[in-house]
Amino acid sequence: EEDRVALFQPFQQGESGMRQGGTGLGLTISQRQLGLMGSELEVESRVGEGSCFSFAIELPPAREEVAEEGIEAWSRVTGLAPGRRVRALVADDVAENREILSSMLGGIGVEVEVVENGKEALDRMEESLPDVVFLDIRMPVLDGLETLELVQEDERWRQVKVVAVSASVLDHERAEFLQAGFDDFLDKPFRFEDVCGSLAQHLGVEFVYGEGGEEESVGGMGDWRGISLPEDLVSGLVKAAEFYSVTEIEGYLQEMESLGEGERRLASHLRDLRRQHNMEGIIEILGTINHG
């Protein structure tokens, strides 16, 4: 019983726990995380038999499940449906993040404006009303949550969809963002399929799709075994693809085109993948290329 009282205190362990090692923080952290979610960790123990830890938690309803074929289709999006206009505002203090997301959106025909913080986002909304705003959670001057509160207070902006953007967070933090009033949440690094899915779900956007044939699919590898590329070109292109740096990718592709006919064909194929935001496909193909 004495052990049960101390279990949830930091750096405290029962006799059996000390024999097994550890820091004595696991239950403390779990209890605090549950407290943030409005619950608590309960324990039932029987000496010599063991302990049972449990909790009950209320969660928001899950969003409508998206069929796998829908996700696959979004990876083949090439543009907005004819006659469809979408205006987006991207607020992020990191230039690379702004470039990646605005490139994904602009690549399918979305009209995109970019700003560096929440205050600039509000100023821009005063001038031109977007359909959707992508707000980074952590920004100087005015962060994402503070900006959302001001958007919610203004009747003129009630119809604007607001999407939270942040690096990977815990599930309970994601739930808190949605409960605060964000319409959706996007993880960094961005995935093209998630961006398209968010536009479809919250704005009812319809798209034009590629054929999804061998040449346009992730598996459309082709045979490039006869090509040999400089080591620095391959490594630089892989790094640029990993960071979704479309400007750097284009620079490397132009360098590749100057090397010969086969290299020009490869560069053209990789550029098609870049337009589809298929960075994994680019990296996969480069892994098959001779270089040195």
PDB file of C-alpha atoms in Angstrom:
ATOM      1  CA  GLU A   1       0.000   0.000   0.000  1.00  0.00           C
ATOM      2  CA  GLU A   2       2.892   2.370   0.725  1.00  0.00           C
ATOM      3  CA  ASP A   3       4.230   1.681  -2.760  1.00  0.00           C
ATOM      4  CA  ARG A   4       0.845   2.545  -4.293  1.00  0.00           C
ATOM      5  CA  VAL A   5       0.832   5.975  -2.641  1.00  0.00           C
ATOM      6  CA  ALA A   6       4.304   6.824  -3.957  1.00  0.00           C
ATOM      7  CA  LEU A   7       3.985   5.270  -7.422  1.00  0.00           C
ATOM      8  CA  PHE A   8       2.940   8.464  -9.175  1.00  0.00           C
ATOM      9  CA  GLN A   9       5.661  10.622  -7.625  1.00  0.00           C
ATOM     10  CA  PRO A  10       8.716  11.307  -9.816  1.00  0.00           C
ATOM     11  CA  PHE A  11      11.741   9.065  -9.340  1.00  0.00           C
ATOM     12  CA  GLN A  12       9.816   6.728  -7.054  1.00  0.00           C
ATOM     13  CA  GLN A  13       9.828   2.961  -7.569  1.00  0.00           C
ATOM     14  CA  GLY A  14       8.468  -0.016  -5.734  1.00  0.00           C
ATOM     15  CA  GLU A  15      10.776  -2.767  -4.560  1.00  0.00           C
ATOM     16  CA  SER A  16      10.204  -4.848  -7.702  1.00  0.00           C
ATOM     17  CA  GLY A  17      10.750  -1.809  -9.914  1.00  0.00           C
ATOM     18  CA  MET A  18      14.138  -1.126  -8.373  1.00  0.00           C
ATOM     19  CA  ARG A  19      15.184  -4.687  -9.115  1.00  0.00           C
ATOM     20  CA  GLN A  20      14.283  -4.217 -12.799  1.00  0.00           C
ATOM     21  CA  GLY A  21      15.943  -0.812 -13.229  1.00  0.00           C
ATOM     22  CA  GLY A  22      14.517   2.312 -14.859  1.00  0.00           C
ATOM     23  CA  THR A  23      14.174   5.930 -13.764  1.00  0.00           C
ATOM     24  CA  GLY A  24      10.860   5.881 -11.928  1.00  0.00           C
ATOM     25  CA  LEU A  25       9.323   8.451 -14.291  1.00  0.00           C
ATOM     26  CA  GLY A  26       7.061   6.344 -16.514  1.00  0.00           C
ATOM     27  CA  LEU A  27       3.927   6.469 -14.380  1.00  0.00           C
ATOM     28  CA  THR A  28       4.488  10.129 -13.485  1.00  0.00           C
ATOM     29  CA  ILE A  29       4.652  11.131 -17.149  1.00  0.00           C
ATOM     30  CA  SER A  30       1.633   8.975 -18.017  1.00  0.00           C
ATOM     31  CA  GLN A  31      -0.401  10.507 -15.191  1.00  0.00           C
ATOM     32  CA  ARG A  32       0.462  14.044 -16.268  1.00  0.00           C
ATOM     33  CA  GLN A  33      -0.335  13.357 -19.931  1.00  0.00           C
ATOM     34  CA  LEU A  34      -3.712  11.941 -18.962  1.00  0.00           C
ATOM     35  CA  GLY A  35      -4.319  14.942 -16.722  1.00  0.00           C
ATOM     36  CA  LEU A  36      -3.885  17.203 -19.746  1.00  0.00           C
ATOM     37  CA  MET A  37      -6.579  15.162 -21.464  1.00  0.00           C
ATOM     38  CA  GLY A  38      -8.999  15.336 -18.536  1.00  0.00           C
ATOM     39  CA  SER A  39      -8.422  11.851 -17.176  1.00  0.00           C
ATOM     40  CA  GLU A  40      -6.290  10.046 -14.609  1.00  0.00           C
ATOM     41  CA  LEU A  41      -4.446   6.775 -14.221  1.00  0.00           C
ATOM     42  CA  GLU A  42      -5.947   4.351 -11.714  1.00  0.00           C
ATOM     43  CA  VAL A  43      -4.309   1.277 -10.218  1.00  0.00           C
ATOM     44  CA  GLU A  44      -5.546  -1.934  -8.658  1.00  0.00           C
ATOM     45  CA  SER A  45      -2.945  -4.189  -7.034  1.00  0.00           C
ATOM     46  CA  ARG A  46      -2.830  -7.548  -5.339  1.00  0.00           C
ATOM     47  CA  VAL A  47       0.259  -8.419  -3.378  1.00  0.00           C
ATOM     48  CA  GLY A  48       2.139 -11.251  -5.017  1.00  0.00           C
ATOM     49  CA  GLU A  49      -0.084 -11.220  -8.123  1.00  0.00           C
ATOM     50  CA  GLY A  50       0.508  -7.903  -9.876  1.00  0.00           C
ATOM     51  CA  SER A  51      -1.044  -4.547 -10.727  1.00  0.00           C
ATOM     52  CA  CYS A  52      -3.593  -3.360 -13.264  1.00  0.00           C
ATOM     53  CA  PHE A  53      -3.422   0.248 -14.509  1.00  0.00           C
ATOM     54  CA  SER A  54      -6.384   1.739 -16.360  1.00  0.00           C
ATOM     55  CA  PHE A  55      -7.905   5.012 -17.490  1.00  0.00           C
ATOM     56  CA  ALA A  56     -11.013   6.282 -19.242  1.00  0.00           C
ATOM     57  CA  ILE A  57     -10.873   9.159 -21.677  1.00  0.00           C
ATOM     58  CA  GLU A  58     -13.349  11.067 -23.823  1.00  0.00           C
ATOM     59  CA  LEU A  59     -12.111  11.803 -27.334  1.00  0.00           C
ATOM     60  CA  PRO A  60     -13.629  13.818 -30.186  1.00  0.00           C
ATOM     61  CA  PRO A  61     -15.305  11.792 -32.941  1.00  0.00           C
ATOM     62  CA  ALA A  62     -12.897  10.506 -35.557  1.00  0.00           C
ATOM     63  CA  ARG A  63     -12.999  12.251 -38.900  1.00  0.00           C
ATOM     64  CA  GLU A  64     -14.654  10.342 -41.700  1.00  0.00           C
ATOM     65  CA  GLU A  65     -12.385   7.509 -42.726  1.00  0.00           C
ATOM     66  CA  VAL A  66     -10.779   8.036 -46.091  1.00  0.00           C
ATOM     67  CA  ALA A  67     -10.659   5.019 -48.349  1.00  0.00           C
ATOM     68  CA  GLU A  68      -7.234   3.876 -49.472  1.00  0.00           C
ATOM     69  CA  GLU A  69      -8.214   4.396 -53.080  1.00  0.00           C
ATOM     70  CA  GLY A  70      -8.955   8.042 -52.211  1.00  0.00           C
ATOM     71  CA  ILE A  71      -5.455   8.538 -50.839  1.00  0.00           C
ATOM     72  CA  GLU A  72      -3.973   6.893 -53.917  1.00  0.00           C
ATOM     73  CA  ALA A  73      -6.070   9.155 -56.139  1.00  0.00           C
ATOM     74  CA  TRP A  74      -4.881  12.295 -54.337  1.00  0.00           C
ATOM     75  CA  SER A  75      -1.284  11.298 -55.057  1.00  0.00           C
ATOM     76  CA  ARG A  76      -2.222  11.564 -58.779  1.00  0.00           C
ATOM     77  CA  VAL A  77      -3.771  15.030 -58.567  1.00  0.00           C
ATOM     78  CA  THR A  78      -2.496  17.305 -61.327  1.00  0.00           C
ATOM     79  CA  GLY A  79      -4.741  20.317 -60.839  1.00  0.00           C
ATOM     80  CA  LEU A  80      -8.045  21.794 -59.743  1.00  0.00           C
ATOM     81  CA  ALA A  81     -11.188  20.880 -61.638  1.00  0.00           C
ATOM     82  CA  PRO A  82     -11.986  23.295 -64.500  1.00  0.00           C
ATOM     83  CA  GLY A  83     -13.630  26.471 -63.268  1.00  0.00           C
ATOM     84  CA  ARG A  84     -12.609  25.875 -59.653  1.00  0.00           C
ATOM     85  CA  ARG A  85     -10.805  28.702 -57.885  1.00  0.00           C
ATOM     86  CA  VAL A  86      -9.120  28.339 -54.496  1.00  0.00           C
ATOM     87  CA  ARG A  87      -7.254  31.086 -52.657  1.00  0.00           C
ATOM     88  CA  ALA A  88      -4.894  30.084 -49.861  1.00  0.00           C
ATOM     89  CA  LEU A  89      -2.808  31.992 -47.343  1.00  0.00           C
ATOM     90  CA  VAL A  90       0.263  30.311 -45.827  1.00  0.00           C
ATOM     91  CA  ALA A  91       1.711  31.724 -42.588  1.00  0.00           C
ATOM     92  CA  ASP A  92       5.040  30.305 -41.414  1.00  0.00           C
ATOM     93  CA  ASP A  93       8.188  31.997 -40.137  1.00  0.00           C
ATOM     94  CA  VAL A  94      10.462  29.415 -41.822  1.00  0.00           C
ATOM     95  CA  ALA A  95      11.079  30.239 -45.485  1.00  0.00           C
ATOM     96  CA  GLU A  96      11.622  26.617 -46.505  1.00  0.00           C
ATOM     97  CA  ASN A  97       8.274  25.557 -45.032  1.00  0.00           C
ATOM     98  CA  ARG A  98       6.525  28.377 -46.870  1.00  0.00           C
ATOM     99  CA  GLU A  99       8.195  27.358 -50.116  1.00  0.00           C
ATOM    100  CA  ILE A 100       7.265  23.685 -49.787  1.00  0.00           C
ATOM    101  CA  LEU A 101       3.593  24.206 -48.950  1.00  0.00           C
ATOM    102  CA  SER A 102       3.091  27.055 -51.410  1.00  0.00           C
ATOM    103  CA  SER A 103       4.734  24.935 -54.126  1.00  0.00           C
ATOM    104  CA  MET A 104       2.370  22.035 -53.452  1.00  0.00           C
ATOM    105  CA  LEU A 105      -0.645  24.331 -53.549  1.00  0.00           C
ATOM    106  CA  GLY A 106       0.514  26.455 -56.466  1.00  0.00           C
ATOM    107  CA  GLY A 107       1.453  23.359 -58.443  1.00  0.00           C
ATOM    108  CA  ILE A 108      -2.196  22.316 -58.666  1.00  0.00           C
ATOM    109  CA  GLY A 109      -3.497  25.786 -59.465  1.00  0.00           C
ATOM    110  CA  VAL A 110      -4.274  27.196 -56.021  1.00  0.00           C
ATOM    111  CA  GLU A 111      -3.680  30.951 -55.741  1.00  0.00           C
ATOM    112  CA  VAL A 112      -1.220  31.286 -52.857  1.00  0.00           C
ATOM    113  CA  GLU A 113       0.022  34.169 -50.749  1.00  0.00           C
ATOM    114  CA  VAL A 114       2.674  33.720 -48.060  1.00  0.00           C
ATOM    115  CA  VAL A 115       3.427  35.637 -44.861  1.00  0.00           C
ATOM    116  CA  GLU A 116       5.830  35.149 -41.963  1.00  0.00           C
ATOM    117  CA  ASN A 117       3.599  35.420 -38.876  1.00  0.00           C
ATOM    118  CA  GLY A 118       0.054  35.706 -37.629  1.00  0.00           C
ATOM    119  CA  LYS A 119      -0.031  39.501 -37.646  1.00  0.00           C
ATOM    120  CA  GLU A 120       0.939  39.582 -41.317  1.00  0.00           C
ATOM    121  CA  ALA A 121      -1.730  36.959 -41.987  1.00  0.00           C
ATOM    122  CA  LEU A 122      -4.435  39.130 -40.409  1.00  0.00           C
ATOM    123  CA  ASP A 123      -3.219  42.191 -42.319  1.00  0.00           C
ATOM    124  CA  ARG A 124      -3.385  40.237 -45.577  1.00  0.00           C
ATOM    125  CA  MET A 125      -6.884  38.962 -44.756  1.00  0.00           C
ATOM    126  CA  GLU A 126      -8.010  42.568 -44.331  1.00  0.00           C
ATOM    127  CA  GLU A 127      -6.986  43.167 -47.936  1.00  0.00           C
ATOM    128  CA  SER A 128      -8.110  39.921 -49.573  1.00  0.00           C
ATOM    129  CA  LEU A 129     -10.220  37.121 -48.141  1.00  0.00           C
ATOM    130  CA  PRO A 130      -8.753  33.625 -48.692  1.00  0.00           C
ATOM    131  CA  ASP A 131     -10.705  30.389 -48.759  1.00  0.00           C
ATOM    132  CA  VAL A 132      -8.241  28.653 -46.442  1.00  0.00           C
ATOM    133  CA  VAL A 133      -5.430  29.742 -44.138  1.00  0.00           C
ATOM    134  CA  PHE A 134      -2.574  27.440 -43.147  1.00  0.00           C
ATOM    135  CA  LEU A 135      -1.216  28.651 -39.798  1.00  0.00           C
ATOM    136  CA  ASP A 136       2.022  27.423 -38.289  1.00  0.00           C
ATOM    137  CA  ILE A 137       1.450  26.907 -34.574  1.00  0.00           C
ATOM    138  CA  ARG A 138       4.768  28.403 -33.458  1.00  0.00           C
ATOM    139  CA  MET A 139       5.511  31.813 -34.995  1.00  0.00           C
ATOM    140  CA  PRO A 140       6.937  35.083 -33.658  1.00  0.00           C
ATOM    141  CA  VAL A 141       4.818  38.212 -33.132  1.00  0.00           C
ATOM    142  CA  LEU A 142       1.523  36.276 -33.244  1.00  0.00           C
ATOM    143  CA  ASP A 143       1.428  32.481 -33.133  1.00  0.00           C
ATOM    144  CA  GLY A 144      -1.111  30.151 -34.700  1.00  0.00           C
ATOM    145  CA  LEU A 145      -3.442  29.826 -31.709  1.00  0.00           C
ATOM    146  CA  GLU A 146      -3.465  33.583 -31.048  1.00  0.00           C
ATOM    147  CA  THR A 147      -4.184  34.240 -34.709  1.00  0.00           C
ATOM    148  CA  LEU A 148      -7.026  31.704 -34.720  1.00  0.00           C
ATOM    149  CA  GLU A 149      -8.698  33.448 -31.767  1.00  0.00           C
ATOM    150  CA  LEU A 150      -8.676  36.772 -33.612  1.00  0.00           C
ATOM    151  CA  VAL A 151     -10.014  35.149 -36.777  1.00  0.00           C
ATOM    152  CA  GLN A 152     -12.864  33.597 -34.781  1.00  0.00           C
ATOM    153  CA  GLU A 153     -13.782  36.968 -33.267  1.00  0.00           C
ATOM    154  CA  ASP A 154     -14.304  38.638 -36.646  1.00  0.00           C
ATOM    155  CA  GLU A 155     -17.627  37.903 -38.351  1.00  0.00           C
ATOM    156  CA  ARG A 156     -16.133  38.617 -41.781  1.00  0.00           C
ATOM    157  CA  TRP A 157     -13.793  35.642 -41.475  1.00  0.00           C
ATOM    158  CA  ARG A 158     -16.157  33.005 -40.109  1.00  0.00           C
ATOM    159  CA  GLN A 159     -16.372  31.155 -43.437  1.00  0.00           C
ATOM    160  CA  VAL A 160     -12.583  30.924 -43.841  1.00  0.00           C
ATOM    161  CA  LYS A 161     -11.188  27.449 -43.139  1.00  0.00           C
ATOM    162  CA  VAL A 162      -8.171  27.497 -40.822  1.00  0.00           C
ATOM    163  CA  VAL A 163      -5.669  24.631 -40.832  1.00  0.00           C
ATOM    164  CA  ALA A 164      -3.083  24.206 -38.074  1.00  0.00           C
ATOM    165  CA  VAL A 165       0.425  23.304 -39.198  1.00  0.00           C
ATOM    166  CA  SER A 166       3.157  21.933 -36.961  1.00  0.00           C
ATOM    167  CA  ALA A 167       5.879  19.333 -36.663  1.00  0.00           C
ATOM    168  CA  SER A 168       4.715  15.939 -35.390  1.00  0.00           C
ATOM    169  CA  VAL A 169       2.864  16.297 -32.103  1.00  0.00           C
ATOM    170  CA  LEU A 170       1.242  13.980 -29.611  1.00  0.00           C
ATOM    171  CA  ASP A 171      -2.299  12.836 -30.321  1.00  0.00           C
ATOM    172  CA  HIS A 172      -3.720  14.806 -27.404  1.00  0.00           C
ATOM    173  CA  GLU A 173      -2.108  18.018 -28.720  1.00  0.00           C
ATOM    174  CA  ARG A 174      -3.648  17.402 -32.127  1.00  0.00           C
ATOM    175  CA  ALA A 175      -7.034  16.956 -30.441  1.00  0.00           C
ATOM    176  CA  GLU A 176      -6.536  20.208 -28.520  1.00  0.00           C
ATOM    177  CA  PHE A 177      -5.873  22.120 -31.744  1.00  0.00           C
ATOM    178  CA  LEU A 178      -9.091  20.791 -33.278  1.00  0.00           C
ATOM    179  CA  GLN A 179     -11.041  21.546 -30.100  1.00  0.00           C
ATOM    180  CA  ALA A 180      -9.642  25.092 -30.153  1.00  0.00           C
ATOM    181  CA  GLY A 181     -11.396  25.601 -33.477  1.00  0.00           C
ATOM    182  CA  PHE A 182      -8.952  24.655 -36.211  1.00  0.00           C
ATOM    183  CA  ASP A 183     -10.704  22.892 -39.079  1.00  0.00           C
ATOM    184  CA  ASP A 184      -7.816  20.531 -39.721  1.00  0.00           C
ATOM    185  CA  PHE A 185      -4.225  19.745 -38.804  1.00  0.00           C
ATOM    186  CA  LEU A 186      -1.259  19.086 -41.106  1.00  0.00           C
ATOM    187  CA  ASP A 187       1.979  17.470 -39.974  1.00  0.00           C
ATOM    188  CA  LYS A 188       5.415  18.557 -41.090  1.00  0.00           C
ATOM    189  CA  PRO A 189       7.016  17.381 -43.271  1.00  0.00           C
ATOM    190  CA  PHE A 190       4.069  17.985 -45.574  1.00  0.00           C
ATOM    191  CA  ARG A 191       2.573  15.183 -47.628  1.00  0.00           C
ATOM    192  CA  PHE A 192       0.960  16.115 -50.932  1.00  0.00           C
ATOM    193  CA  GLU A 193      -1.859  13.612 -50.342  1.00  0.00           C
ATOM    194  CA  ASP A 194      -2.701  15.221 -46.972  1.00  0.00           C
ATOM    195  CA  VAL A 195      -2.813  18.704 -48.485  1.00  0.00           C
ATOM    196  CA  CYS A 196      -5.157  17.594 -51.276  1.00  0.00           C
ATOM    197  CA  GLY A 197      -7.269  15.623 -48.823  1.00  0.00           C
ATOM    198  CA  SER A 198      -7.694  18.657 -46.594  1.00  0.00           C
ATOM    199  CA  LEU A 199      -8.801  20.830 -49.521  1.00  0.00           C
ATOM    200  CA  ALA A 200     -11.269  18.166 -50.628  1.00  0.00           C
ATOM    201  CA  GLN A 201     -12.730  17.615 -47.178  1.00  0.00           C
ATOM    202  CA  HIS A 202     -13.097  21.212 -46.020  1.00  0.00           C
ATOM    203  CA  LEU A 203     -13.618  23.143 -49.249  1.00  0.00           C
ATOM    204  CA  GLY A 204     -15.298  20.468 -51.346  1.00  0.00           C
ATOM    205  CA  VAL A 205     -12.561  20.846 -53.950  1.00  0.00           C
ATOM    206  CA  GLU A 206     -12.624  18.533 -56.967  1.00  0.00           C
ATOM    207  CA  PHE A 207      -9.479  17.726 -58.903  1.00  0.00           C
ATOM    208  CA  VAL A 208      -8.101  16.644 -62.253  1.00  0.00           C
ATOM    209  CA  TYR A 209      -6.078  13.425 -62.000  1.00  0.00           C
ATOM    210  CA  GLY A 210      -3.206  11.887 -63.929  1.00  0.00           C
ATOM    211  CA  GLU A 211      -3.720   8.526 -65.590  1.00  0.00           C
ATOM    212  CA  GLY A 212      -1.871   6.677 -62.843  1.00  0.00           C
ATOM    213  CA  GLY A 213      -0.195   4.453 -65.406  1.00  0.00           C
ATOM    214  CA  GLU A 214       3.267   3.029 -65.119  1.00  0.00           C
ATOM    215  CA  GLU A 215       5.020   6.206 -66.154  1.00  0.00           C
ATOM    216  CA  GLU A 216       3.098   8.344 -63.660  1.00  0.00           C
ATOM    217  CA  SER A 217       2.914   5.998 -60.722  1.00  0.00           C
ATOM    218  CA  VAL A 218       5.308   5.669 -57.823  1.00  0.00           C
ATOM    219  CA  GLY A 219       6.413   2.367 -59.288  1.00  0.00           C
ATOM    220  CA  GLY A 220       7.254   3.843 -62.694  1.00  0.00           C
ATOM    221  CA  MET A 221      10.978   3.336 -62.175  1.00  0.00           C
ATOM    222  CA  GLY A 222      12.168   2.941 -65.763  1.00  0.00           C
ATOM    223  CA  ASP A 223      15.551   1.487 -66.662  1.00  0.00           C
ATOM    224  CA  TRP A 224      18.368   3.971 -66.110  1.00  0.00           C
ATOM    225  CA  ARG A 225      21.191   1.491 -65.552  1.00  0.00           C
ATOM    226  CA  GLY A 226      23.218   2.851 -68.457  1.00  0.00           C
ATOM    227  CA  ILE A 227      23.484   6.286 -66.859  1.00  0.00           C
ATOM    228  CA  SER A 228      26.254   7.332 -64.480  1.00  0.00           C
ATOM    229  CA  LEU A 229      26.030  10.614 -62.571  1.00  0.00           C
ATOM    230  CA  PRO A 230      28.542  12.585 -60.480  1.00  0.00           C
ATOM    231  CA  GLU A 231      28.425  11.722 -56.782  1.00  0.00           C
ATOM    232  CA  ASP A 232      27.867  15.321 -55.678  1.00  0.00           C
ATOM    233  CA  LEU A 233      24.932  15.726 -58.086  1.00  0.00           C
ATOM    234  CA  VAL A 234      23.183  12.590 -56.814  1.00  0.00           C
ATOM    235  CA  SER A 235      23.776  13.339 -53.129  1.00  0.00           C
ATOM    236  CA  GLY A 236      22.690  16.959 -53.564  1.00  0.00           C
ATOM    237  CA  LEU A 237      19.547  15.965 -55.431  1.00  0.00           C
ATOM    238  CA  VAL A 238      18.646  13.361 -52.807  1.00  0.00           C
ATOM    239  CA  LYS A 239      19.067  15.912 -50.026  1.00  0.00           C
ATOM    240  CA  ALA A 240      16.989  18.483 -51.909  1.00  0.00           C
ATOM    241  CA  ALA A 241      14.216  15.909 -52.405  1.00  0.00           C
ATOM    242  CA  GLU A 242      14.290  14.938 -48.727  1.00  0.00           C
ATOM    243  CA  PHE A 243      13.745  18.597 -47.776  1.00  0.00           C
ATOM    244  CA  TYR A 244      11.208  19.269 -50.562  1.00  0.00           C
ATOM    245  CA  SER A 245      13.436  22.081 -51.833  1.00  0.00           C
ATOM    246  CA  VAL A 246      11.914  22.459 -55.286  1.00  0.00           C
ATOM    247  CA  THR A 247      14.224  25.311 -56.266  1.00  0.00           C
ATOM    248  CA  GLU A 248      17.339  23.246 -55.539  1.00  0.00           C
ATOM    249  CA  ILE A 249      15.857  20.212 -57.287  1.00  0.00           C
ATOM    250  CA  GLU A 250      15.328  22.226 -60.462  1.00  0.00           C
ATOM    251  CA  GLY A 251      18.911  23.477 -60.324  1.00  0.00           C
ATOM    252  CA  TYR A 252      20.264  19.929 -60.113  1.00  0.00           C
ATOM    253  CA  LEU A 253      17.973  18.759 -62.917  1.00  0.00           C
ATOM    254  CA  GLN A 254      19.233  21.522 -65.191  1.00  0.00           C
ATOM    255  CA  GLU A 255      22.800  20.444 -64.398  1.00  0.00           C
ATOM    256  CA  MET A 256      21.839  16.843 -65.203  1.00  0.00           C
ATOM    257  CA  GLU A 257      20.378  17.858 -68.579  1.00  0.00           C
ATOM    258  CA  SER A 258      23.747  19.248 -69.661  1.00  0.00           C
ATOM    259  CA  LEU A 259      25.433  15.838 -69.334  1.00  0.00           C
ATOM    260  CA  GLY A 260      23.932  14.020 -72.316  1.00  0.00           C
ATOM    261  CA  GLU A 261      20.815  12.623 -74.003  1.00  0.00           C
ATOM    262  CA  GLY A 262      20.179   9.857 -71.464  1.00  0.00           C
ATOM    263  CA  GLU A 263      20.645  12.306 -68.632  1.00  0.00           C
ATOM    264  CA  ARG A 264      18.157  14.696 -70.276  1.00  0.00           C
ATOM    265  CA  ARG A 265      15.536  11.933 -70.410  1.00  0.00           C
ATOM    266  CA  LEU A 266      16.174  11.069 -66.769  1.00  0.00           C
ATOM    267  CA  ALA A 267      15.948  14.723 -65.756  1.00  0.00           C
ATOM    268  CA  SER A 268      12.633  15.020 -67.604  1.00  0.00           C
ATOM    269  CA  HIS A 269      11.269  11.964 -65.784  1.00  0.00           C
ATOM    270  CA  LEU A 270      12.430  13.245 -62.394  1.00  0.00           C
ATOM    271  CA  ARG A 271      10.898  16.627 -63.166  1.00  0.00           C
ATOM    272  CA  ASP A 272       7.550  14.922 -63.793  1.00  0.00           C
ATOM    273  CA  LEU A 273       7.845  13.264 -60.388  1.00  0.00           C
ATOM    274  CA  ARG A 274       8.713  16.612 -58.833  1.00  0.00           C
ATOM    275  CA  ARG A 275       5.582  18.156 -60.353  1.00  0.00           C
ATOM    276  CA  GLN A 276       3.616  15.339 -58.702  1.00  0.00           C
ATOM    277  CA  HIS A 277       5.504  16.109 -55.452  1.00  0.00           C
ATOM    278  CA  ASN A 278       6.649  12.500 -55.488  1.00  0.00           C
ATOM    279  CA  MET A 279       9.939  13.020 -53.666  1.00  0.00           C
ATOM    280  CA  GLU A 280      10.039   9.389 -52.571  1.00  0.00           C
ATOM    281  CA  GLY A 281       9.933   8.355 -56.220  1.00  0.00           C
ATOM    282  CA  ILE A 282      12.846  10.671 -57.039  1.00  0.00           C
ATOM    283  CA  ILE A 283      14.939   9.276 -54.197  1.00  0.00           C
ATOM    284  CA  GLU A 284      14.050   5.699 -55.137  1.00  0.00           C
ATOM    285  CA  ILE A 285      15.170   6.170 -58.740  1.00  0.00           C
ATOM    286  CA  LEU A 286      18.399   7.904 -57.717  1.00  0.00           C
ATOM    287  CA  GLY A 287      19.173   4.890 -55.559  1.00  0.00           C
ATOM    288  CA  THR A 288      19.376   2.766 -58.724  1.00  0.00           C
ATOM    289  CA  ILE A 289      21.700   5.139 -60.610  1.00  0.00           C
ATOM    290  CA  ASN A 290      25.432   4.511 -60.920  1.00  0.00           C
ATOM    291  CA  HIS A 291      27.365   7.410 -59.441  1.00  0.00           C
ATOM    292  CA  GLY A 292      30.898   8.191 -58.465  1.00  0.00           C
TER     293      GLY A 292
END
